[in-house]
Coordinates of C-alpha atoms in Angstrom, one line a residue:
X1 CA 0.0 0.0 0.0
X2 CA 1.4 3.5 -0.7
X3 CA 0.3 7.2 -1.1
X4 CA 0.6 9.7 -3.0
X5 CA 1.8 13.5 -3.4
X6 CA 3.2 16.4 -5.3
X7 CA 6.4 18.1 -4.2
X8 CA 6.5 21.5 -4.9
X9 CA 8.3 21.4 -7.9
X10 CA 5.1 19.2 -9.3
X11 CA 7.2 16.1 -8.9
X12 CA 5.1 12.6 -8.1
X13 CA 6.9 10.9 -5.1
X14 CA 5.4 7.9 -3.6
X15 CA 5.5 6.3 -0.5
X16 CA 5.5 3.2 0.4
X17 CA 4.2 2.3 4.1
X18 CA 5.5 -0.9 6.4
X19 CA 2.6 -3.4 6.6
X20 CA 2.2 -2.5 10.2
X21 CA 1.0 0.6 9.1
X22 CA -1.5 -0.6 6.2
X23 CA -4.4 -0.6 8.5
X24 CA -4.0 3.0 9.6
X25 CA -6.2 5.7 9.1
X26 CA -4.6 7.7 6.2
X27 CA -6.5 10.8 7.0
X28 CA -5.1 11.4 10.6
X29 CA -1.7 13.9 10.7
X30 CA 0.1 10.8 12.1
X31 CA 0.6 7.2 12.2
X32 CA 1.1 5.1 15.4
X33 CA 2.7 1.5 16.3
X34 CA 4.1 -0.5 17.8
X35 CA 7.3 -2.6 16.9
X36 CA 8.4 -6.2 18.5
X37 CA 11.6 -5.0 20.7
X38 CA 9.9 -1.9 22.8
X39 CA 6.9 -1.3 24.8
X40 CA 6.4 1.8 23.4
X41 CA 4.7 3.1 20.7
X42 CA 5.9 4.6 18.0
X43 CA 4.6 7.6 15.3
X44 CA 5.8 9.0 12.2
X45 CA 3.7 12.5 11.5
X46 CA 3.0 13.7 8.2
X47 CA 4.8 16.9 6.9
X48 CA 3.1 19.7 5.6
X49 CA 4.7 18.3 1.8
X50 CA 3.2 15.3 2.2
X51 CA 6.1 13.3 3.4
X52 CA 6.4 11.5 6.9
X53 CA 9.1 12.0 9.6
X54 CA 11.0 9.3 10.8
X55 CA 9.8 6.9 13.3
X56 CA 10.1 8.5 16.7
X57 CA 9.3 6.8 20.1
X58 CA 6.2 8.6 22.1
X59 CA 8.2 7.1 25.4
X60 CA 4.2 5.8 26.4
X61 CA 2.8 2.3 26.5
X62 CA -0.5 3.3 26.7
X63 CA -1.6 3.8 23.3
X64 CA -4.0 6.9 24.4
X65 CA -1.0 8.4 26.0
X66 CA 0.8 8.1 22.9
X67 CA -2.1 9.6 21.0
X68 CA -2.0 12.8 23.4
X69 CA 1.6 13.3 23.0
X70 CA 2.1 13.0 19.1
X71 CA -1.1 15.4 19.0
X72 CA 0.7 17.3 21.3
X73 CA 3.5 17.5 18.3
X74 CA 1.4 17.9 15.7
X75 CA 0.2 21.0 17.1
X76 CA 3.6 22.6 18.2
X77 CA 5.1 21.6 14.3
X78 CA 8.1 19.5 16.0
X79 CA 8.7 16.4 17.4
X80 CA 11.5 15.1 19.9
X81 CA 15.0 14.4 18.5
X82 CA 14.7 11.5 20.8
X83 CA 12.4 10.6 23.8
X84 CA 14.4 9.0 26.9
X85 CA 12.6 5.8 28.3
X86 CA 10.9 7.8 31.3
X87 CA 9.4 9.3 28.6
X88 CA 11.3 12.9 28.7
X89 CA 11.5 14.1 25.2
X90 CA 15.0 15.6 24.6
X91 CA 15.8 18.6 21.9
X92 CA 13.1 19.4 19.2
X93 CA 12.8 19.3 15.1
X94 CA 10.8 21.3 13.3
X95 CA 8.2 19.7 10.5
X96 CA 9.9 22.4 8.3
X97 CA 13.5 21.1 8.8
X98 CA 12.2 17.3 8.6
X99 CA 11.2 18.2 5.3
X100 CA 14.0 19.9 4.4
X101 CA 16.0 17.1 5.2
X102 CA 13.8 14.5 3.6
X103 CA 14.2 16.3 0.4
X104 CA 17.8 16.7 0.4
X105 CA 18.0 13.0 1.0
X106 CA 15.5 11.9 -1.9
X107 CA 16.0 14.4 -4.4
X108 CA 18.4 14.7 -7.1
X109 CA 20.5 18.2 -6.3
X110 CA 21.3 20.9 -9.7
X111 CA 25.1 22.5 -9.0
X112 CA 23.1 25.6 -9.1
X113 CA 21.0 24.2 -5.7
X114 CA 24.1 23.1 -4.7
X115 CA 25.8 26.5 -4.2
X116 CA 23.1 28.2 -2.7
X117 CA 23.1 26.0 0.0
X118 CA 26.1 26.5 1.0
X119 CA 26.3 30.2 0.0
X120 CA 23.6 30.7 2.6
X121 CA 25.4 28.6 5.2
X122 CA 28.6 31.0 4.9
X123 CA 26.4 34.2 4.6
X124 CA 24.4 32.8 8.1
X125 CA 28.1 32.3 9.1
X126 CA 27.5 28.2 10.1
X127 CA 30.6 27.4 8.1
X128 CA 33.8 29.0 7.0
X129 CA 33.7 27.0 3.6
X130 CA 32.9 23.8 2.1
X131 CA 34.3 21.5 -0.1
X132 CA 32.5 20.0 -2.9
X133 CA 33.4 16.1 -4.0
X134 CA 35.8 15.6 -6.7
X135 CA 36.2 19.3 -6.2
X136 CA 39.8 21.7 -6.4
X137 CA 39.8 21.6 -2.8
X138 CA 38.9 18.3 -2.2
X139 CA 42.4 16.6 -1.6
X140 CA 44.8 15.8 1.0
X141 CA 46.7 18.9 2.3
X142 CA 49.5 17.7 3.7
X143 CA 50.0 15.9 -0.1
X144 CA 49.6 19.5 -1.9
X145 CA 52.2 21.3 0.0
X146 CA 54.4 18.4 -0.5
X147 CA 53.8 18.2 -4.3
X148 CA 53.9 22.4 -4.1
X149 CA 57.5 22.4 -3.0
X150 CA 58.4 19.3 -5.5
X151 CA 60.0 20.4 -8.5
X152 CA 58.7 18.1 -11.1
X153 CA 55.4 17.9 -9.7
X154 CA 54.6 22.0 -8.8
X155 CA 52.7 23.8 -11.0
X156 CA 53.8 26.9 -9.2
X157 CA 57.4 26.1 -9.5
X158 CA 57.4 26.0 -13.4
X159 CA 55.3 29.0 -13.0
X160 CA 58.0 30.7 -11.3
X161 CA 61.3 29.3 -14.0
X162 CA 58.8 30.3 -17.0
X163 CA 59.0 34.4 -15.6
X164 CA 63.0 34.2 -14.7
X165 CA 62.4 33.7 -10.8
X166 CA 63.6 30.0 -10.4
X167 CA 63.9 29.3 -6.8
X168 CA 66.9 27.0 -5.4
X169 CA 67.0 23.6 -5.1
X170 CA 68.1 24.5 -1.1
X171 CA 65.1 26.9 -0.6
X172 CA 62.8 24.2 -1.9
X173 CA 64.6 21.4 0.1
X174 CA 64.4 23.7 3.1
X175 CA 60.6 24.6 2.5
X176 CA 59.7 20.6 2.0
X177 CA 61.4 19.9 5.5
X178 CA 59.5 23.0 7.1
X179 CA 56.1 21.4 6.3
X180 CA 56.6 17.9 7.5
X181 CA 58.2 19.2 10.4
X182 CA 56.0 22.1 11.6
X183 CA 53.0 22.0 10.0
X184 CA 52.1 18.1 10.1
X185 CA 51.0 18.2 13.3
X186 CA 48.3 20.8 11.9
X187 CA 47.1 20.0 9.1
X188 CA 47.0 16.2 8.9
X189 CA 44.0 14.4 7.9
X190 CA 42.6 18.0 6.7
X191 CA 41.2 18.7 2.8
X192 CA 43.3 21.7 1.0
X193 CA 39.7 23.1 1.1
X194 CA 39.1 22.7 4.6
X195 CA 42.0 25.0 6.0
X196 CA 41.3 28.3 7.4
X197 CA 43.4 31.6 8.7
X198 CA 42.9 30.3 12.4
X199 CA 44.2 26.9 11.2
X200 CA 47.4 28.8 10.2
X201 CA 47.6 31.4 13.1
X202 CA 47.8 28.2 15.6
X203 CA 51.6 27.8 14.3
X204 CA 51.9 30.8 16.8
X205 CA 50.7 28.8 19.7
X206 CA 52.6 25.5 18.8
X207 CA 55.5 24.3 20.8
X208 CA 58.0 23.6 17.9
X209 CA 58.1 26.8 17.2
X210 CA 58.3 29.0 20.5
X211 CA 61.7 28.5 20.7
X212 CA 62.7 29.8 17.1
X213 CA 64.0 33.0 15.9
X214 CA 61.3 35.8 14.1
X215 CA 63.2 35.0 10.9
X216 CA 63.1 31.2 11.3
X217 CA 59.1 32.2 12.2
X218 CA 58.8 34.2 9.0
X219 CA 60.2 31.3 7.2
X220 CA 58.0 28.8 8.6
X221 CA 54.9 30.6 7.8
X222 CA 56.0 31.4 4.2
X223 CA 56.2 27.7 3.2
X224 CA 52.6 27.0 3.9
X225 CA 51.1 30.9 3.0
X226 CA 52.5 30.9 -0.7
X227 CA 51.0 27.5 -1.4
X228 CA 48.0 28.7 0.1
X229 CA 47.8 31.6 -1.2
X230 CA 48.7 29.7 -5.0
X231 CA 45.7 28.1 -4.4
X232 CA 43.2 30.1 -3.4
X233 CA 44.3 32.8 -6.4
X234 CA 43.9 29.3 -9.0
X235 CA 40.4 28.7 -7.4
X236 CA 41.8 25.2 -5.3
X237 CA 40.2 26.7 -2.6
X238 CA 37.7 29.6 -1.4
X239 CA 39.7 30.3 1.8
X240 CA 42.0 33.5 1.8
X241 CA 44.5 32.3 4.6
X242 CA 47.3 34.5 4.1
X243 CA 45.8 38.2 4.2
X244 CA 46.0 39.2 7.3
X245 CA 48.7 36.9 8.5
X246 CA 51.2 39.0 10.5
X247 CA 54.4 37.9 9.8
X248 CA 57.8 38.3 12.4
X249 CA 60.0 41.1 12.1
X250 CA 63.5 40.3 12.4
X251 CA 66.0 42.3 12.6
X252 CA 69.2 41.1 10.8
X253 CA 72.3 41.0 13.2
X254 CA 75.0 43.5 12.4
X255 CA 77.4 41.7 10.2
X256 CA 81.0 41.6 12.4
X257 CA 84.3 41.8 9.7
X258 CA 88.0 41.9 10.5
X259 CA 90.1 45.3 10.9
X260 CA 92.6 45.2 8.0
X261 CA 95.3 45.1 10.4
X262 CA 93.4 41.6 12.1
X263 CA 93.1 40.1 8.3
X264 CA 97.4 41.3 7.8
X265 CA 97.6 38.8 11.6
X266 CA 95.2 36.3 10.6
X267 CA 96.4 35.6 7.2
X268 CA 100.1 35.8 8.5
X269 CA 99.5 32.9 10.9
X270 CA 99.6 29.1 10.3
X271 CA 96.7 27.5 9.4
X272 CA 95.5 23.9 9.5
X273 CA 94.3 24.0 6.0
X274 CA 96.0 26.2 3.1
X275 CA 93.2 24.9 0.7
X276 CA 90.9 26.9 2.1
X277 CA 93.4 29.5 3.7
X278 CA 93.6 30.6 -0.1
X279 CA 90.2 30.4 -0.8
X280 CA 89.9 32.8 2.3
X281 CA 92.6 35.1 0.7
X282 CA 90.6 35.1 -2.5
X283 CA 87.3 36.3 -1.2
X284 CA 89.3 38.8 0.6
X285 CA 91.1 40.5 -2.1
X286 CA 87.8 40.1 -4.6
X287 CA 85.0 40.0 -2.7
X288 CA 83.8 37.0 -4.1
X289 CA 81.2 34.6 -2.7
X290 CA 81.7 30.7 -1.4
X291 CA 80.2 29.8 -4.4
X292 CA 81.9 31.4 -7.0
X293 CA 85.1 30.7 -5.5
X294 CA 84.5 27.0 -5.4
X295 CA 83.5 27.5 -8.7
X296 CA 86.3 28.7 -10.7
X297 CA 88.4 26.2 -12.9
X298 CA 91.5 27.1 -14.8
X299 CA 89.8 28.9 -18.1
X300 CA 88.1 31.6 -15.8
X301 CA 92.4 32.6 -14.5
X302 CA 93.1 35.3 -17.6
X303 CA 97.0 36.8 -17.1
X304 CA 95.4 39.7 -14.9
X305 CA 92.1 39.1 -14.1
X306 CA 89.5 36.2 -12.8
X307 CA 86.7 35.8 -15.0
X308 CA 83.3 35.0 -12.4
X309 CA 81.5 33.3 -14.8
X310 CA 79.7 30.0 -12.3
X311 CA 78.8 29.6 -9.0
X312 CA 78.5 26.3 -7.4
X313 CA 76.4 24.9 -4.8
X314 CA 76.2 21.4 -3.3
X315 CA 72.1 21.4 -4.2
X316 CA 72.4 22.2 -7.7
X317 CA 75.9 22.1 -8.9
X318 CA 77.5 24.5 -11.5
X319 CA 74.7 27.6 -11.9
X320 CA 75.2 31.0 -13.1
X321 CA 76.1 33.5 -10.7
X322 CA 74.1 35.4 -8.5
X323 CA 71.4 38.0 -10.0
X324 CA 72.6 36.1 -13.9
X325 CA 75.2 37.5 -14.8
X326 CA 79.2 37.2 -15.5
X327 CA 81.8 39.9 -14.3
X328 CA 85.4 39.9 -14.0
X329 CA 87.9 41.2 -11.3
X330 CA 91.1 42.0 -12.0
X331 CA 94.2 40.4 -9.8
X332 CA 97.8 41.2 -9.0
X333 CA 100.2 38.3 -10.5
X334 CA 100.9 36.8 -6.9
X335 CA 97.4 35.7 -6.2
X336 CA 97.6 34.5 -10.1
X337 CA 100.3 32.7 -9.4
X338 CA 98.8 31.3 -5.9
X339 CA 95.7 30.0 -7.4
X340 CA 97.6 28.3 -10.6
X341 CA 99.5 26.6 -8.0
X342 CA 96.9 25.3 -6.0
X343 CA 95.2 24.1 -9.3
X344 CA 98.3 21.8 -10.4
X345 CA 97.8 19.4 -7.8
X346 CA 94.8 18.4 -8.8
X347 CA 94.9 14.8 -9.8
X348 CA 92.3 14.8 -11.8
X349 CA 94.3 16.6 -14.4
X350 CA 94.8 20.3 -15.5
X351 CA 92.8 20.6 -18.0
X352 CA 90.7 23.9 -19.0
X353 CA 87.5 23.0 -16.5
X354 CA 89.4 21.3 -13.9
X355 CA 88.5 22.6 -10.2
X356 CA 90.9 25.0 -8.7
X357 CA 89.2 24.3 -5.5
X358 CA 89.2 20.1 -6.7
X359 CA 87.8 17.1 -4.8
X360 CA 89.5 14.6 -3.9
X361 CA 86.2 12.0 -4.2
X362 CA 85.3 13.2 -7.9
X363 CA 86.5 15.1 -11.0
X364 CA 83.2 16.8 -11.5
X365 CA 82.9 18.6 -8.3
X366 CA 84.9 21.0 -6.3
X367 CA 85.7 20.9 -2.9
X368 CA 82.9 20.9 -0.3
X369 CA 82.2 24.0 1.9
X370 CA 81.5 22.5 5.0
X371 CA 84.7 22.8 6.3
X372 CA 85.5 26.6 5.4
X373 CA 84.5 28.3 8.7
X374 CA 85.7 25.8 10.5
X375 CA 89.3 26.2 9.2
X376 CA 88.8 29.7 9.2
X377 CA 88.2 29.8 12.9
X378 CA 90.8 27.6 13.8
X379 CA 93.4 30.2 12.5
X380 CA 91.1 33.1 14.2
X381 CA 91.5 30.9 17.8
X382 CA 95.5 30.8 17.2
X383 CA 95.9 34.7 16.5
X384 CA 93.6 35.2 19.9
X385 CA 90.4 37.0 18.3
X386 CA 87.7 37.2 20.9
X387 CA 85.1 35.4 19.5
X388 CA 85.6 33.2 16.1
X389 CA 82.2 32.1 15.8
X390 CA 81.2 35.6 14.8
X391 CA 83.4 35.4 11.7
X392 CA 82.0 33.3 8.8
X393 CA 83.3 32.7 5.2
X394 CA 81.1 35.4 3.9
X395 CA 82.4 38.1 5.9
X396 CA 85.1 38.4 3.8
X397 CA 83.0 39.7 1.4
X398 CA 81.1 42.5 3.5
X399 CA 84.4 43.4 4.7
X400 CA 85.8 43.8 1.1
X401 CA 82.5 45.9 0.0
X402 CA 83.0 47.6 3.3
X403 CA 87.0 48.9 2.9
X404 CA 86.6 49.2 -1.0
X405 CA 83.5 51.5 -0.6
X406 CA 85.5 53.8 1.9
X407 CA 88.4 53.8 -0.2
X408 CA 87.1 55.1 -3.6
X409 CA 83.7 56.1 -2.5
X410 CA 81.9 55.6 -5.4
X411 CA 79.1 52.6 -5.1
X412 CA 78.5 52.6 -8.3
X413 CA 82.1 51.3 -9.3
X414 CA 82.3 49.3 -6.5
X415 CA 78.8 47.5 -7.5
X416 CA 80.6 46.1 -10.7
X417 CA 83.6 44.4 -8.7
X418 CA 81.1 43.2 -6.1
X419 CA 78.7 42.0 -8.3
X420 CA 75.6 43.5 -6.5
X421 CA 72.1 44.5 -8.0
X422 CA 70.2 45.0 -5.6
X423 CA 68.9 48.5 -6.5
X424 CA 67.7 49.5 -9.9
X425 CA 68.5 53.1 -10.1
X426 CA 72.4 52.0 -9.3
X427 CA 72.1 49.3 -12.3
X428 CA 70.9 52.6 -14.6
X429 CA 74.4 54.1 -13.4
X430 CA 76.7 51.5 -13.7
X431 CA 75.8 51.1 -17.5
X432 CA 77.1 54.2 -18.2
X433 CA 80.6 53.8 -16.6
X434 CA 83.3 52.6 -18.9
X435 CA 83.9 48.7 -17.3
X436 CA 88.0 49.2 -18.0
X437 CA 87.8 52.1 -15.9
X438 CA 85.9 51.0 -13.1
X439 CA 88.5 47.9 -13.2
X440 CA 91.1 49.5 -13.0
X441 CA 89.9 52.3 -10.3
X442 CA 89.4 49.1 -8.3
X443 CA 92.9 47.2 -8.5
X444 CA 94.2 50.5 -7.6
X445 CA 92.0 49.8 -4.6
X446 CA 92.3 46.7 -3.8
X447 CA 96.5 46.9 -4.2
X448 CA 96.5 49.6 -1.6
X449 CA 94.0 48.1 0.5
X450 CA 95.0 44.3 0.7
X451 CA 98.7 43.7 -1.1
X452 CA 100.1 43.7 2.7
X453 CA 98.2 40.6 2.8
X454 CA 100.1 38.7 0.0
X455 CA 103.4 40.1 0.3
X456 CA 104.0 36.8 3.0
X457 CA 102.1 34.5 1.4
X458 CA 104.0 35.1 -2.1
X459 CA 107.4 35.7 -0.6
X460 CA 108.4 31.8 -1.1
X461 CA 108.9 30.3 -4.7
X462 CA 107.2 27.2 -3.8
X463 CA 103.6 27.8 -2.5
X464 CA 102.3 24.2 -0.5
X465 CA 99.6 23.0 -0.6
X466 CA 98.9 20.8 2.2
X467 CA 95.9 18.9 3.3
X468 CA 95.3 18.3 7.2
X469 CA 92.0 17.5 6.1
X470 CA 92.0 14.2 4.6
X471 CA 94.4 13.5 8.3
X472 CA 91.3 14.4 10.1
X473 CA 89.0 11.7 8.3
X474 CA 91.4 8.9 8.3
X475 CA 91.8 9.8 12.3
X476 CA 88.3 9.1 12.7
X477 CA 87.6 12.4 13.9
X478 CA 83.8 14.0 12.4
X479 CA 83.3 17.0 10.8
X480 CA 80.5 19.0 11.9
X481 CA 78.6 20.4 8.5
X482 CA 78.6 24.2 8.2
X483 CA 75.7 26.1 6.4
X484 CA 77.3 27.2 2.9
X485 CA 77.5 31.1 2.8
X486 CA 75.6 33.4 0.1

């Protein structure tokens, strides 16, 4: 037996009724019975569409009782969300709701129906967001920030290589390692879809990170804000969760350098390494970085003049330099002939790309950096500076920029040797200054500045090379990594 009704969009549904029921009066707003497991009875009331709620317990045995309390219902438009078994009916449902519910279950949904439900949901501000199945949004979040900081598999990534901004094998490495580290805890187990502006902010609260410095902060938000903020701008998600987002200030530490008469001491002294003694020596005189040191081979010595035409790190191997571009530096013969000499012990030959700065493990790469500032504050321990660990690699560099600068005062010129672009209006300038010149103004510089520094070192015919570091390993004694300098 069944019934029948029209929704209202003039849709036929019908209704099929449990034999128990069959014998019921069809015209009364409800139906009552009982079932074989409880004492009570039971009612379903008819909606104002036509459809009937759910069966719902009355909590009464006596079947007038039960009559007087689904009447009871029918007259307030709601019945119980349950009834407790002394009878106690416990929260409330509208008949309205009931059918809205009934219809949502039955009915097939348009996309269009779709949205506005949950457009009205945000606007009544019951939910944040929602995200649809087989939807953008609708996948694993700890799985898109992964694949976001993956090379091969990052749509933002190529993005970012198609408009000249490739980012570092390192930075992406580093950024990988911040998400499984940090952010796992968070966002496990949520959708990309899901995640909200307060999920972010909790990083704040968390325990990993109290502990860290504002730039380490900064950095640890950044790896989950740009690939949220990717997403939401490519429609993956509807959630902005990165406006607003405060992000740490830091402060950068004042960069410590050597006096030149501390550099004349330091470089005057013995060290335990005289590979990387020279490579100190280099960036001293040039102002070159880690990178572009270890990556010069014997093409880039001209008779004068260094030619800066890689740089290499351990991430991504030979790269062009910093900012893109190739410069030169001119060099007084003794450093040329320093450098030549530490190339012709390489035993991998002495051919046009051979490492100056050669491995002893493998032709193709040069000599790792992780043993640079240790070296170099060895030798800063044994002339009695104060405290080593403030001197790094790179400070050779801002100490160079910092004495060269003073000397001929113009930053333009000194931009060139350096190799800096870091302000537009100075790259405008320094396209107008004959390169020879600007050369040359700076070997007069650097000659009066730092030639007190190589008159020891070249003062022998022979310059050794010797290796305490291969010693160390076959001792047994471990190496603590240093972070490679900029």
């Amino acid at each position: 037996m069944y019934f029948t009704f029209r929704n209202h969009n003039g849709k036929v549904q019908i209704t099929f009724l449990p034999a128990r029921l069959r014998k019921s009066k069809l015209n009364k707003p409800y139906l009552l019975f009982k079932t074989k497991h409880s004492p009570f009875w039971y009612a379903q009331v008819r909606l104002p569409d036509g459809t009937i709620s759910r069966n719902k317990s009355t909590g009464k045995e006596n079947k007038t009782d039960a009559e007087r309390t689904v009447m009871e219902w029918v007259v307030k438009g709601c019945v119980p969300e349950r009834t407790s078994r002394t009878g106690r009916a416990i929260g409330k449902q509208s008949f309205t709701f009931i059918s809205i519910l009934n219809y949502l279950r039955t009915n097939d949904l348009s996309e269009q129906e779709i949205n506005d439900l949950i457009e009205v949901m945000k606007a009544r501000k019951i939910i944040q967001a929602a995200v649809r199945t087989n939807a953008k949004g609708d996948c694993d979040a700890m799985e898109y920030l992964i694949d976001f900081w993956t090379r091969d598999k990052s749509a933002y990534l190529r993005e970012m290589e198609l408009k000249g901004h490739s980012e570092t094998n390192r930075h992406i490495l580093n950024m990988r390692n911040i998400i499984k580290h940090y952010w796992k805890p968070l966002l496990e187990e949520k959708l990309l879809g899901e995640i909200t502006r307060d999920d972010v902010k909790k990083i704040f609260m968390a325990e990993s990170t109290q502990k860290l410095s504002p730039k380490t902060v900064k950095a640890v938000l950044q790896a989950v804000t740009i690939p949220l903020k990717w997403a939401h701008l490519n429609g993956m998600t509807e959630n902005n969760c990165y406006s607003g987002i405060i992000l740490p200030k830091s402060t950068p530490k004042k960069k410590v350098i050597l006096s030149l008469e501390q550099t004349i001491k330091l470089f005057n002294a013995e060290w335990d390494n005289d590979r990387v003694k020279l490579a100190c020596v280099i960036a001293c005189f040039t102002g070159m970085r880690q990178g572009e040191i270890l990556a010069l081979q014997i093409r880039d010595i001209g008779e004068d003049r260094i030619f800066i035409r890689h740089s290499y790190s351990p991430y991504e191997g030979l790269k062009s330099p910093k900012n893109g571009e190739e410069r030169e530096f001119r060099i007084p013969p003794e450093l040329r002939d320093m450098i030549l000499n530490q190339a012709s012990f390489n035993p991998w030959g002495t051919g046009p790309e051979s490492f100056i700065f050669f491995s002893p493990q493998s032709p193709d790469k040069p000599l790792s950096p992780k043993r640079f500032n240790r070296y170099l504050r060895r030798a800063l321990e044994s002339i009695g500076y104060p405290n080593p660990k403030e001197i790094t690699f790179h400070s050779f560099r801002h100490e160079w920029c910092t004495n060269t600068l003073s000397d001929i005062g113009d930053q333009r010129i000194c931009m060139i040797g350096s190799g800096h672009k870091t302000e537009s209006v100075f790259n405008n300038y320094a396209n107008h200054i004959q390169k020879e010149i600007a050369l040359n103004k700076i070997a007069e510089s650097t000659e009066h500045l730092f030639s007190p520094i190589l008159k020891k070192l070249s003062s022998d015919a022979v310059y050794v090379i010797k290796d305490n570091e291969a010693d160390e390993e076959e001792n047994g004694v471990k190496l603590l990594p240093e972070k490679v300098g900029a």
